[in-house]
């Protein structure tokens, strides 16, 4: 049976969290499963430990801390800004490694200085890892969802395509197949003559009324799921786009952007040059990107550690901006990962929008890195 | 070594499976009365027949408590993680055909492909305040197809143990993943299969639990060969 003792450095971590001015919180190990499945998707179901209460409510063993910490913040109705830290066990089914292990991290909720909060999350994560793993060369990879969103918007693509691309961001196979698909026209076929005629007439009201009647007649509710209006609108959009294909120049620009992988210090200049050369108006996103790079400099982060990879993102709809990951140079084990999730708090039920950024530390992997070095030293 | 073969305990599947074994020169006789759940093969003393329900066969073969089973590929792939590493599909038997499919309301005129469905799913929460709900009893197949193959993450599975095809009309889910053999039940419920929405073309298969002791066993090889011979 694997030992599940707290890592030996846990006390030092907690001291770090206190020194960084965070408020340590703990959350129940047994959590309602709904919010996790709702936010992270069904794929998570295979990886969490689920059970049921006597009344049939789905429960799970805490698979991560961000959602419980955010829910706790909403429930206790504490004001913002607030920086929480946590350290505790999480439970996930993994092919390799133990199913229960320790995670620690910081969630920074409600800080309106976005660039400053982003920089602080990265610099805190680096500082904590550097203290635990002295002498190791850390490598930080950054991505930014909002820059990609700005590129896609500035390309003037149809709204539906923009949504698809943004949704696939962070999953390179998905983005690739999507770009290929958009490069050839997608005809709309199989419609009945009556629907074709209604579409051709441009008479939206009659089309919607027809869909409404058909749904009534076939026993489908017109408001429980997709409404006649929604179906008609998307059908019209598809029809309008069926002869359109992503043009070669735009495809080239998107691929060029996604292939960017450069030292962060050079990234603002490279992005401004990309915008100027391509004629894309990215001003807002780029100035926010630039502000973050400046804030990282002000926070004293060694720019030599930081790489910007334009295609790096997480394909979940609550991530909104920065994402980052830290490894030891030459290793693939992610020791810390984090990002900005400005949409999560409202999705979880917060009444107003609360900007949020945070990161988690994988304590088992930090321990393994320490153990490897211990062996090497002997 | 005694080899245990599990066959479906009732219905057409039982008759069709028995017919193939008989054609393969392995006539199955019930031990005791006609309704008994044990059987043997005429002339093969080292073979035992267990009559189990199709889903039990999938579970028992995964556990390795039986050596061979006849059951639907859908049940094996749904019931076992990494099915191909744990069982060998020795023969496709040509009966029990059923496709596991993604079906949406016919009235969703704008949705023909999984890519369309991905668009709808991505937007669903913003429009309806909840995730797209899929009624199914095929959790694993649905997750693999949606997440791994099509990169669609944002949906919720609503477990459905019967009359799945009625879920969209009753409002308990938006779309379904279910088996269909002729498509007539789907049609009757005003559902259509997406053009790239066939998850699995299933049929009854002879499957073998991958066990080390089967290596070089002549009886095991003989059973596989005989069944395949009967199909040729």
PDB file of C-alpha atoms in Angstrom, chain A residues 34 37-46 95 160 163-164 167 171 174 181 187-189 191 195 207 210-212 214-215 217-221 223-227 230-231 234-235 237-238 315-318 346-348, chain B residues 82 104-113 115-125 127-128 130-132 139-140 143-144 147-158 165 168-171 173-174 189-191:
ATOM      1  CA  UNK A  34     -22.336  18.253 -10.062  1.00  0.00           C
ATOM      2  CA  UNK A  37     -18.869  17.525 -14.058  1.00  0.00           C
ATOM      3  CA  UNK A  38     -20.582  20.714 -15.094  1.00  0.00           C
ATOM      4  CA  UNK A  39     -17.383  22.727 -15.337  1.00  0.00           C
ATOM      5  CA  UNK A  40     -14.858  20.147 -16.501  1.00  0.00           C
ATOM      6  CA  UNK A  41     -17.151  17.984 -18.615  1.00  0.00           C
ATOM      7  CA  UNK A  42     -18.135  14.349 -18.632  1.00  0.00           C
ATOM      8  CA  UNK A  43     -14.605  13.213 -19.339  1.00  0.00           C
ATOM      9  CA  UNK A  44     -13.863  13.850 -15.689  1.00  0.00           C
ATOM     10  CA  UNK A  45     -16.435  11.269 -14.616  1.00  0.00           C
ATOM     11  CA  UNK A  46     -14.094   8.391 -15.401  1.00  0.00           C
ATOM     12  CA  UNK A  95      -3.322   5.124 -14.971  1.00  0.00           C
ATOM     13  CA  UNK A 160     -19.879  30.766 -35.752  1.00  0.00           C
ATOM     14  CA  UNK A 163     -16.693  30.318 -31.604  1.00  0.00           C
ATOM     15  CA  UNK A 164     -15.568  26.961 -32.992  1.00  0.00           C
ATOM     16  CA  UNK A 167     -13.616  26.419 -28.355  1.00  0.00           C
ATOM     17  CA  UNK A 171      -6.256  21.105 -28.356  1.00  0.00           C
ATOM     18  CA  UNK A 174      -8.810  19.604 -32.789  1.00  0.00           C
ATOM     19  CA  UNK A 181     -12.558  21.472 -42.415  1.00  0.00           C
ATOM     20  CA  UNK A 187     -22.821  22.392 -48.185  1.00  0.00           C
ATOM     21  CA  UNK A 188     -26.141  22.179 -46.366  1.00  0.00           C
ATOM     22  CA  UNK A 189     -27.994  19.216 -47.826  1.00  0.00           C
ATOM     23  CA  UNK A 191     -33.546  19.770 -46.482  1.00  0.00           C
ATOM     24  CA  UNK A 195     -37.756  24.205 -45.883  1.00  0.00           C
ATOM     25  CA  UNK A 207     -39.765  29.535 -41.097  1.00  0.00           C
ATOM     26  CA  UNK A 210     -43.215  26.215 -39.409  1.00  0.00           C
ATOM     27  CA  UNK A 211     -40.579  24.736 -37.090  1.00  0.00           C
ATOM     28  CA  UNK A 212     -42.789  25.566 -34.132  1.00  0.00           C
ATOM     29  CA  UNK A 214     -43.701  20.739 -36.607  1.00  0.00           C
ATOM     30  CA  UNK A 215     -42.401  20.460 -33.071  1.00  0.00           C
ATOM     31  CA  UNK A 217     -47.166  18.132 -34.047  1.00  0.00           C
ATOM     32  CA  UNK A 218     -44.367  15.665 -33.260  1.00  0.00           C
ATOM     33  CA  UNK A 219     -44.663  16.092 -29.506  1.00  0.00           C
ATOM     34  CA  UNK A 220     -41.522  18.130 -28.936  1.00  0.00           C
ATOM     35  CA  UNK A 221     -41.530  20.967 -26.461  1.00  0.00           C
ATOM     36  CA  UNK A 223     -38.849  25.601 -24.970  1.00  0.00           C
ATOM     37  CA  UNK A 224     -37.363  22.649 -23.057  1.00  0.00           C
ATOM     38  CA  UNK A 225     -34.434  22.351 -25.442  1.00  0.00           C
ATOM     39  CA  UNK A 226     -33.389  24.232 -28.585  1.00  0.00           C
ATOM     40  CA  UNK A 227     -36.105  26.619 -29.697  1.00  0.00           C
ATOM     41  CA  UNK A 230     -32.417  29.078 -32.392  1.00  0.00           C
ATOM     42  CA  UNK A 231     -32.618  26.279 -34.969  1.00  0.00           C
ATOM     43  CA  UNK A 234     -28.234  28.530 -37.057  1.00  0.00           C
ATOM     44  CA  UNK A 235     -29.675  26.972 -40.208  1.00  0.00           C
ATOM     45  CA  UNK A 237     -26.046  30.923 -40.759  1.00  0.00           C
ATOM     46  CA  UNK A 238     -24.999  27.549 -42.188  1.00  0.00           C
ATOM     47  CA  UNK A 315     -10.100  23.751 -23.930  1.00  0.00           C
ATOM     48  CA  UNK A 316     -12.530  24.570 -21.121  1.00  0.00           C
ATOM     49  CA  UNK A 317     -14.931  27.437 -21.417  1.00  0.00           C
ATOM     50  CA  UNK A 318     -14.156  29.145 -18.131  1.00  0.00           C
ATOM     51  CA  UNK A 346     -20.364  33.456 -12.291  1.00  0.00           C
ATOM     52  CA  UNK A 347     -20.794  29.953 -13.716  1.00  0.00           C
ATOM     53  CA  UNK A 348     -20.660  28.669 -10.142  1.00  0.00           C
TER      54      UNK A 348
ATOM     55  CA  UNK B  82      -9.278  -1.167 -22.620  1.00  0.00           C
ATOM     56  CA  UNK B 104     -30.804  14.169 -32.435  1.00  0.00           C
ATOM     57  CA  UNK B 105     -34.353  15.482 -32.981  1.00  0.00           C
ATOM     58  CA  UNK B 106     -35.239  15.545 -36.690  1.00  0.00           C
ATOM     59  CA  UNK B 107     -36.289  19.142 -36.273  1.00  0.00           C
ATOM     60  CA  UNK B 108     -32.680  20.124 -35.618  1.00  0.00           C
ATOM     61  CA  UNK B 109     -32.378  20.847 -39.326  1.00  0.00           C
ATOM     62  CA  UNK B 110     -29.067  22.630 -38.798  1.00  0.00           C
ATOM     63  CA  UNK B 111     -27.380  19.630 -37.156  1.00  0.00           C
ATOM     64  CA  UNK B 112     -26.085  16.889 -39.471  1.00  0.00           C
ATOM     65  CA  UNK B 113     -22.614  16.132 -38.166  1.00  0.00           C
ATOM     66  CA  UNK B 115     -19.068  19.143 -35.777  1.00  0.00           C
ATOM     67  CA  UNK B 116     -22.527  20.746 -35.821  1.00  0.00           C
ATOM     68  CA  UNK B 117     -23.277  19.112 -32.505  1.00  0.00           C
ATOM     69  CA  UNK B 118     -19.984  20.424 -31.114  1.00  0.00           C
ATOM     70  CA  UNK B 119     -21.070  23.962 -32.034  1.00  0.00           C
ATOM     71  CA  UNK B 120     -24.433  23.509 -30.382  1.00  0.00           C
ATOM     72  CA  UNK B 121     -22.838  22.010 -27.260  1.00  0.00           C
ATOM     73  CA  UNK B 122     -20.306  24.852 -26.985  1.00  0.00           C
ATOM     74  CA  UNK B 123     -23.104  27.391 -26.953  1.00  0.00           C
ATOM     75  CA  UNK B 124     -25.641  25.459 -24.963  1.00  0.00           C
ATOM     76  CA  UNK B 125     -24.860  26.713 -21.514  1.00  0.00           C
ATOM     77  CA  UNK B 127     -28.306  29.901 -24.200  1.00  0.00           C
ATOM     78  CA  UNK B 128     -30.030  27.506 -21.854  1.00  0.00           C
ATOM     79  CA  UNK B 130     -27.249  24.137 -18.554  1.00  0.00           C
ATOM     80  CA  UNK B 131     -25.098  21.740 -20.521  1.00  0.00           C
ATOM     81  CA  UNK B 132     -26.383  19.750 -23.477  1.00  0.00           C
ATOM     82  CA  UNK B 139     -21.462   6.026 -20.706  1.00  0.00           C
ATOM     83  CA  UNK B 140     -18.078   4.796 -21.800  1.00  0.00           C
ATOM     84  CA  UNK B 143     -17.403   9.644 -23.536  1.00  0.00           C
ATOM     85  CA  UNK B 144     -14.852   8.059 -25.851  1.00  0.00           C
ATOM     86  CA  UNK B 147     -14.372  13.570 -25.882  1.00  0.00           C
ATOM     87  CA  UNK B 148     -11.565  11.564 -27.417  1.00  0.00           C
ATOM     88  CA  UNK B 149     -12.691  11.367 -31.019  1.00  0.00           C
ATOM     89  CA  UNK B 150     -14.544  14.651 -31.519  1.00  0.00           C
ATOM     90  CA  UNK B 151     -13.124  16.887 -28.799  1.00  0.00           C
ATOM     91  CA  UNK B 152     -16.577  17.667 -27.420  1.00  0.00           C
ATOM     92  CA  UNK B 153     -16.327  18.131 -23.658  1.00  0.00           C
ATOM     93  CA  UNK B 154     -19.266  20.267 -22.730  1.00  0.00           C
ATOM     94  CA  UNK B 155     -22.207  17.955 -22.267  1.00  0.00           C
ATOM     95  CA  UNK B 156     -23.812  15.967 -19.506  1.00  0.00           C
ATOM     96  CA  UNK B 157     -24.852  12.351 -19.568  1.00  0.00           C
ATOM     97  CA  UNK B 158     -28.279  11.535 -18.175  1.00  0.00           C
ATOM     98  CA  UNK B 165     -35.460   7.206 -27.552  1.00  0.00           C
ATOM     99  CA  UNK B 168     -35.751  14.180 -26.110  1.00  0.00           C
ATOM    100  CA  UNK B 169     -39.508  14.441 -26.569  1.00  0.00           C
ATOM    101  CA  UNK B 170     -40.161  14.079 -22.864  1.00  0.00           C
ATOM    102  CA  UNK B 171     -37.629  16.811 -22.143  1.00  0.00           C
ATOM    103  CA  UNK B 173     -32.474  15.052 -22.388  1.00  0.00           C
ATOM    104  CA  UNK B 174     -31.695  16.895 -25.628  1.00  0.00           C
ATOM    105  CA  UNK B 189     -39.705   9.242 -32.152  1.00  0.00           C
ATOM    106  CA  UNK B 190     -38.703  11.837 -34.749  1.00  0.00           C
ATOM    107  CA  UNK B 191     -34.984  11.363 -34.217  1.00  0.00           C
TER     108      UNK B 191
END
